[in-house]
Tab-separated table of C-alpha atoms and ligand atoms in Angstrom:
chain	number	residue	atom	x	y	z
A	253	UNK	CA	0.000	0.000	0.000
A	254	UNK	CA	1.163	3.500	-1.053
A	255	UNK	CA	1.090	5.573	2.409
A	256	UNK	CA	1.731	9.123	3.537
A	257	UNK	CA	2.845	8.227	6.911
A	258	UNK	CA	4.134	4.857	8.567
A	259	UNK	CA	4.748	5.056	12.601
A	260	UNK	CA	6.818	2.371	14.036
A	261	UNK	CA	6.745	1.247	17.705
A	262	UNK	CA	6.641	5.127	18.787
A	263	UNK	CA	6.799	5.634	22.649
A	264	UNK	CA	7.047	8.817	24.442
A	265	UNK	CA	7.294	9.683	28.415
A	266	UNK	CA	7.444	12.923	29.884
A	267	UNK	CA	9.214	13.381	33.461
A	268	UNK	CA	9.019	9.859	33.478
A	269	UNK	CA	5.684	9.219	32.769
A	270	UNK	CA	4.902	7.119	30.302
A	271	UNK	CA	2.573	9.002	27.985
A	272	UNK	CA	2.495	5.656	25.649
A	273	UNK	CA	4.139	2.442	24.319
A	274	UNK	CA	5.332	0.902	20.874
A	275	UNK	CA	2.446	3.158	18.814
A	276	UNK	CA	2.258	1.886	15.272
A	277	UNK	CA	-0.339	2.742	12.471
A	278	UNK	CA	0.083	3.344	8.792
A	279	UNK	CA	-1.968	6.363	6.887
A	280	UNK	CA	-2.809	5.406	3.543
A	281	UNK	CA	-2.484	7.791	0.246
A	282	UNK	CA	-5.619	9.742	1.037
A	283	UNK	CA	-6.656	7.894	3.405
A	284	UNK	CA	-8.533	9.980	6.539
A	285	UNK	CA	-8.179	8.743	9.726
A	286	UNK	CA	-9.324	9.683	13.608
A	287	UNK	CA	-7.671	9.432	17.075
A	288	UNK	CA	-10.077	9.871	19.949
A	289	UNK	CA	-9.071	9.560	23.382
A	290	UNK	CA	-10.190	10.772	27.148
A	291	UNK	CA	-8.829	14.270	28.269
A	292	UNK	CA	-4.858	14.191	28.983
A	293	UNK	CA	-4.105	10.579	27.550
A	294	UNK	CA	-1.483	12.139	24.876
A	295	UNK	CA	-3.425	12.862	21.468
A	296	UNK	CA	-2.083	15.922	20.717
A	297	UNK	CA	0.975	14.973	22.238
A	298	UNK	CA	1.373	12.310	19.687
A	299	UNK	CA	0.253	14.704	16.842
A	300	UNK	CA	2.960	16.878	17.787
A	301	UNK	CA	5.161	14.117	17.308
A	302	UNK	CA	3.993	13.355	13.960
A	303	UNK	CA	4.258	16.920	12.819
A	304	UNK	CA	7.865	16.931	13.576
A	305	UNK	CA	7.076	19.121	16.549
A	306	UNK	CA	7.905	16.891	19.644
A	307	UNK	CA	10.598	14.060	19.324
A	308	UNK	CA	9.172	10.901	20.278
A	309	UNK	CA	12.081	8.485	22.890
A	310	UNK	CA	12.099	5.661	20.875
A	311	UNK	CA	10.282	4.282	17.470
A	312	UNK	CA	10.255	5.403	14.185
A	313	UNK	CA	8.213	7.905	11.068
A	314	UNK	CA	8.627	7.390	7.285
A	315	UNK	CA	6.570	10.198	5.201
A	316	UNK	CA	6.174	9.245	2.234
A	317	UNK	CA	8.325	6.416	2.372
A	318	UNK	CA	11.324	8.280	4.158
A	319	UNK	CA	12.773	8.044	7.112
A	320	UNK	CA	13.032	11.028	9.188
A	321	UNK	CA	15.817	10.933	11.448
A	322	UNK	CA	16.224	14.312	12.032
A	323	UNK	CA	14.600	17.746	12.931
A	324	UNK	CA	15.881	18.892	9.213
A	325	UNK	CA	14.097	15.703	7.410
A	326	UNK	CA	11.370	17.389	8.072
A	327	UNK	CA	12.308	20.467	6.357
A	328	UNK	CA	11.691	18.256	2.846
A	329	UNK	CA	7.561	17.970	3.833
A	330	UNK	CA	7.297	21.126	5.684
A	331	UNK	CA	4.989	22.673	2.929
A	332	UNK	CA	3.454	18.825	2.574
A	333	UNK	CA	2.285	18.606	6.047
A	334	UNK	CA	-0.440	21.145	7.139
A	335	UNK	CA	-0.841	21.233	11.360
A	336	UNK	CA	-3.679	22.683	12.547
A	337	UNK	CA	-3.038	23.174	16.586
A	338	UNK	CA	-5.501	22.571	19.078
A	339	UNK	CA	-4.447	25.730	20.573
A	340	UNK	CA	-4.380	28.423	17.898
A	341	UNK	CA	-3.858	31.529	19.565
A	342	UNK	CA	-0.259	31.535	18.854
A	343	UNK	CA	-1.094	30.209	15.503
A	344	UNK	CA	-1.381	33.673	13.616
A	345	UNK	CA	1.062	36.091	12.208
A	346	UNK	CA	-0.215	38.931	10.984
A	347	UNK	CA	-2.703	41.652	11.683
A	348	UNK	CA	-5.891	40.892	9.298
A	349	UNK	CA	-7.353	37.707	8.008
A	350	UNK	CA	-6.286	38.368	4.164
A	351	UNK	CA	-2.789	38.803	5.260
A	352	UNK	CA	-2.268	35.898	7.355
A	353	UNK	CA	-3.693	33.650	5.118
A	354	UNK	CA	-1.570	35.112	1.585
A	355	UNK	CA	1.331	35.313	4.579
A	356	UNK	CA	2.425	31.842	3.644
A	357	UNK	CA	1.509	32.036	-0.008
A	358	UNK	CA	4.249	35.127	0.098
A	359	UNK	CA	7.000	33.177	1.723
A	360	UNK	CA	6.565	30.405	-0.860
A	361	UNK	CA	7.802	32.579	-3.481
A	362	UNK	CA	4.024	33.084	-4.869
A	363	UNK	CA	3.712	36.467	-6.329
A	364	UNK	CA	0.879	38.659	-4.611
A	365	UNK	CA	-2.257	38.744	-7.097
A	366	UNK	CA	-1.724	35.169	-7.339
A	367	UNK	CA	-1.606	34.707	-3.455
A	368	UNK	CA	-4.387	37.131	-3.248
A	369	UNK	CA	-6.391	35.185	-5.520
A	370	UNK	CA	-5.985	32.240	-4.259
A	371	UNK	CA	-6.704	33.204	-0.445
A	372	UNK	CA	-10.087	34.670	-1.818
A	373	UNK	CA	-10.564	31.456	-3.128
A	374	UNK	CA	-10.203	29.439	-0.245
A	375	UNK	CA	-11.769	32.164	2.036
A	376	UNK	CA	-14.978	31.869	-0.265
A	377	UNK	CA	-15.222	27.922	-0.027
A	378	UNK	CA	-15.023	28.170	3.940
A	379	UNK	CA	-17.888	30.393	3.426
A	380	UNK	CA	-15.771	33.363	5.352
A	381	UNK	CA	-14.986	36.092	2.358
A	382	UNK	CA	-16.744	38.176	4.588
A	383	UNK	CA	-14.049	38.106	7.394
A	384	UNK	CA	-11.185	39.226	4.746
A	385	UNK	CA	-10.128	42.615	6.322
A	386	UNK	CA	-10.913	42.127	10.007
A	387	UNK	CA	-8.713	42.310	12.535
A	388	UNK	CA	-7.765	38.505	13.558
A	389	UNK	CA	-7.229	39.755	17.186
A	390	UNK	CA	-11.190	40.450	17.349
A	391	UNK	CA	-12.415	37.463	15.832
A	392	UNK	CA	-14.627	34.934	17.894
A	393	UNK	CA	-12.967	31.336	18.680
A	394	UNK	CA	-15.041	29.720	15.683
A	395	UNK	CA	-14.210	32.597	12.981
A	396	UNK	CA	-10.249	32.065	14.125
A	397	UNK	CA	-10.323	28.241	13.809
A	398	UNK	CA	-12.082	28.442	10.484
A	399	UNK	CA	-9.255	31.184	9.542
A	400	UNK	CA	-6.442	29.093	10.470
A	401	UNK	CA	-7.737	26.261	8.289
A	402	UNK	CA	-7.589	28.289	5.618
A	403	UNK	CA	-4.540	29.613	6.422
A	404	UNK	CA	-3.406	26.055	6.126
A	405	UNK	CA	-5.477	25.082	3.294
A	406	UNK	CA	-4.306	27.564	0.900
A	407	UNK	CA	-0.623	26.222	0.539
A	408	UNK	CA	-2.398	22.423	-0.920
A	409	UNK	CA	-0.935	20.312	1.796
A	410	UNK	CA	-0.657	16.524	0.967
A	411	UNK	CA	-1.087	15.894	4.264
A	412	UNK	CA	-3.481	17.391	6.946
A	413	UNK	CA	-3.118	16.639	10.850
A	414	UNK	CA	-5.878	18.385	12.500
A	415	UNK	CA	-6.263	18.319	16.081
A	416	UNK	CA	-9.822	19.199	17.349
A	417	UNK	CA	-10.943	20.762	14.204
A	418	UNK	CA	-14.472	21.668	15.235
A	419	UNK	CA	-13.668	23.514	18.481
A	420	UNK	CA	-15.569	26.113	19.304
A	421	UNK	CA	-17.349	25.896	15.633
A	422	UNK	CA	-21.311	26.153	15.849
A	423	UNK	CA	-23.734	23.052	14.170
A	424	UNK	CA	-23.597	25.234	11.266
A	425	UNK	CA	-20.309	26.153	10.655
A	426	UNK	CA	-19.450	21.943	11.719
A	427	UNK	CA	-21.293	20.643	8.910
A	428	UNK	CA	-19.505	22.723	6.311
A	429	UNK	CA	-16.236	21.907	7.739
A	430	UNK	CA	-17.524	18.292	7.433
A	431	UNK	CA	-18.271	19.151	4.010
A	432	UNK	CA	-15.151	20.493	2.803
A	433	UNK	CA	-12.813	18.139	4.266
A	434	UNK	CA	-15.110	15.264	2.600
A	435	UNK	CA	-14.209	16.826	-0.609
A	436	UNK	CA	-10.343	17.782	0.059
A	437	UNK	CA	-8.544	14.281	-1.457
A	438	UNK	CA	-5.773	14.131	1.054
A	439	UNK	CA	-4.298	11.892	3.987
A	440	UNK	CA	-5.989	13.234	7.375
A	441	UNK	CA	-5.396	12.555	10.530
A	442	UNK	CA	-8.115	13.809	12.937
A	443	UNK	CA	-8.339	14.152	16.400
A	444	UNK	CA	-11.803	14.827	17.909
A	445	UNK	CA	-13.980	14.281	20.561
A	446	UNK	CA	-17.214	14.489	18.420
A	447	UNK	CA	-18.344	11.301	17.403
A	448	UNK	CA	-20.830	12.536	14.736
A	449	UNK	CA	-18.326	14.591	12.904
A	450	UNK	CA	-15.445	12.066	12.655
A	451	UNK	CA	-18.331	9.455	11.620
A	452	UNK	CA	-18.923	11.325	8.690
A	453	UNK	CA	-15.653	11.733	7.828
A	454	UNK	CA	-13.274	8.776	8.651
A	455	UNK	CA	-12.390	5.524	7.026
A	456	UNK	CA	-11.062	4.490	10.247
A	457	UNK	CA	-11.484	5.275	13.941
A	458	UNK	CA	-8.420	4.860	16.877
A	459	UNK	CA	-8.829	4.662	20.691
A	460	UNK	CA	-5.916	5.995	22.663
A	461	UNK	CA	-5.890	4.706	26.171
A	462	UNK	CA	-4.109	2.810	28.493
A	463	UNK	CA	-0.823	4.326	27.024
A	464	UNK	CA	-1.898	2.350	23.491
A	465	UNK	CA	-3.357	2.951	19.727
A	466	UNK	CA	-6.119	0.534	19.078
A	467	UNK	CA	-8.986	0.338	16.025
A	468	UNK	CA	-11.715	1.345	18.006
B	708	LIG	N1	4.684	20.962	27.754
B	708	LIG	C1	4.178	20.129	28.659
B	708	LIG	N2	4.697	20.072	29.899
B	708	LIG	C2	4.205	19.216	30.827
B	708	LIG	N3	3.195	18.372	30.600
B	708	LIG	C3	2.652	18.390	29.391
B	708	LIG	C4	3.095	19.266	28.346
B	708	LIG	N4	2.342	19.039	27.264
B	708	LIG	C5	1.465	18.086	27.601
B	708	LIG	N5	1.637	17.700	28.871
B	708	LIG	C6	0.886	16.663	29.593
B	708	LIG	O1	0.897	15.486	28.799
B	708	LIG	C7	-0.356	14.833	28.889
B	708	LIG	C8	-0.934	14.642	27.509
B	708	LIG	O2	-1.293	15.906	26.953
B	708	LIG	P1	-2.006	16.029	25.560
B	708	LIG	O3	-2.185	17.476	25.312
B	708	LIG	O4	-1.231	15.259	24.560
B	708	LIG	O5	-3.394	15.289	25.834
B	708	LIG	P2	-4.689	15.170	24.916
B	708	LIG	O6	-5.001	13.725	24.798
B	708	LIG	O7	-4.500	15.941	23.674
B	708	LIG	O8	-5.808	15.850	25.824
B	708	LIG	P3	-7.083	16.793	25.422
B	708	LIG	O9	-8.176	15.863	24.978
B	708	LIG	O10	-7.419	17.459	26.710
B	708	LIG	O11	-6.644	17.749	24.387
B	708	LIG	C9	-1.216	15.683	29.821
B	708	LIG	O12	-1.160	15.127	31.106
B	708	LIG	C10	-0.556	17.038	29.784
B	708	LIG	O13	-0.772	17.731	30.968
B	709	LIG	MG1	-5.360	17.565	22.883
C-alpha cells in the first residue's frame, strides 16, 4: 500500500511518565483517519510528534516512504504537512485575516495577485470572504479556527493533521467543515472528541488509552 505516513513502535514519556508504548499505524495515500481519546491521555501529544514538533524516545516515522531521522528531514515535507493546533492563539502572524492567510503564499515565493487570488478562493469555499479585512485579534474562537484552516489550506498540503478541528465551531459552521474536508482528497489525521463529525468523515477510527493505539 502507497502511504503518507508509517509510525513504528513510537513511545514517548514525559518526566518519566509514560505518555504511551510501541504506537504503530500506517496512513494510507488519502486515506482519513481519527484518534479519539479521554482528556490528557497524549493525542495531541502524539500529533505533535507526527508533525515533527515533539521528538518521540524511541520508534520510528517514514513520510512518504522516508525516514526522518532528524529535525531537518522534516524540512523536505514542511509545505506537505499542514498542522492545525488545538491551541491556535499563537497560531497567527499577521494583523488581518487576508494577510495571514496570503502570509504563507508570500514566503513560498508566490507572487501577490496570485496569493491574493488564491486566499479569496479558499476564504470563499469556507464560506468566510466576509471576514477578509478584520482584525484577527477580534475574531470569535469559531471565525479564528475556520481562519487558520484556511490559512493552512491555501498552501495544498498533501497531508493534513488536525487536532480538534471543530472547536468552538457552531452546528452550522461543523457541517460545512464536514463538508469540505469530505471533498479535500488528502491523507488526514483527525483528532476529535465528536463522534458525529469524525463518523462522517473517517475511514477508520483509533482509541488511545491505556498508554496504546487501538482500532476502536
Ligand atoms: N509541555 C508540557 N509540559 C508538561 N506536561 C505536558 C506538556 N504538554 C502536555 N503535557 C501533559 O501530557 C499529557 C498529555 O497531553 P495532551 O495534550 O497530549 O493530551 P490530549 O489527549 O491531547 O488531551 P485533550 O483531549 O485534553 O486535548 C497531559 O497530562 C498534559 O498535561
Ligand atoms: Mg489535545
Amino acid at each position: 500500500m502507497s502511504c503518507s505516513i508509517n509510525l513504528k513502535d513510537i513511545s514517548y514519556k514525559k518526566d518519566e511518565k509514560i505518555l504511551f508504548e510501541n504506537i504503530s499505524f500506517d496512513l494510507g495515500h488519502k486515506e482519513k483517519i481519527a484518534i479519539i481519546g479521554k482528556n490528557g491521555v497524549g493525542k495531541s501529544t502524539l500529533l505533535k510528534i507526527i508533525a515533527g514538533l515533539k521528538n518521540q524516545n524511541s520508534g520510528t516515522i517514514d513520510i512518504f516512504h522516508n525516514r526522518i531521522n532528524k529535525k531537518e528531514d522534516y524540512e523536505k515535507y514542511r509545505d506537505e504537512i499542514a498542522y492545525l493546533p488545538q491551541d491556535i492563539d499563537n497560531f497567527f502572524l499577521s494583523i488581518t485575516v487576508i494577510e495571514d492567510v496570503m502570509f504563507s503564499l508570500l514566503a513560498l515565493g508566490v507572487k501577490k495577485d496570485e496569493a491574493y487570488k488564491k486566499s479569496l478562493d479558499i476564504l470563499k469555499s469556507l464560506d468566510i470572504l466576509h471576514l477578509e479585512n478584520r482584525v484577527i485579534y477580534d475574531l470569535s474562537g469559531g471565525e479564528k479556527k475556520l481562519v487558520a484552516l484556511a490559512a493552512i489550506l491555501v498552501k495544498e498540503p498533501k497531508i493534513l493533521l488536525l487536532d480538534e478541528p471543530t472547536n468552538n465551531l457552531d452546528e452550522d459552521s461543523e457541517k460545512k467543515l464536514i463538508d469540505i474536508l469530505n471533498n479535500i482528497e488528502k491523507s488526514m489525521i483527525i483528532i476529535s472528541h465528536q463522534k458525529t463529525f469524525i463518523d462522517s468523515l473517517v475511514t477508520k477510527i483509533y482509541i488511545l488509552e491505556e498508554k496504546t493505539l487501538k482500532v476502536y
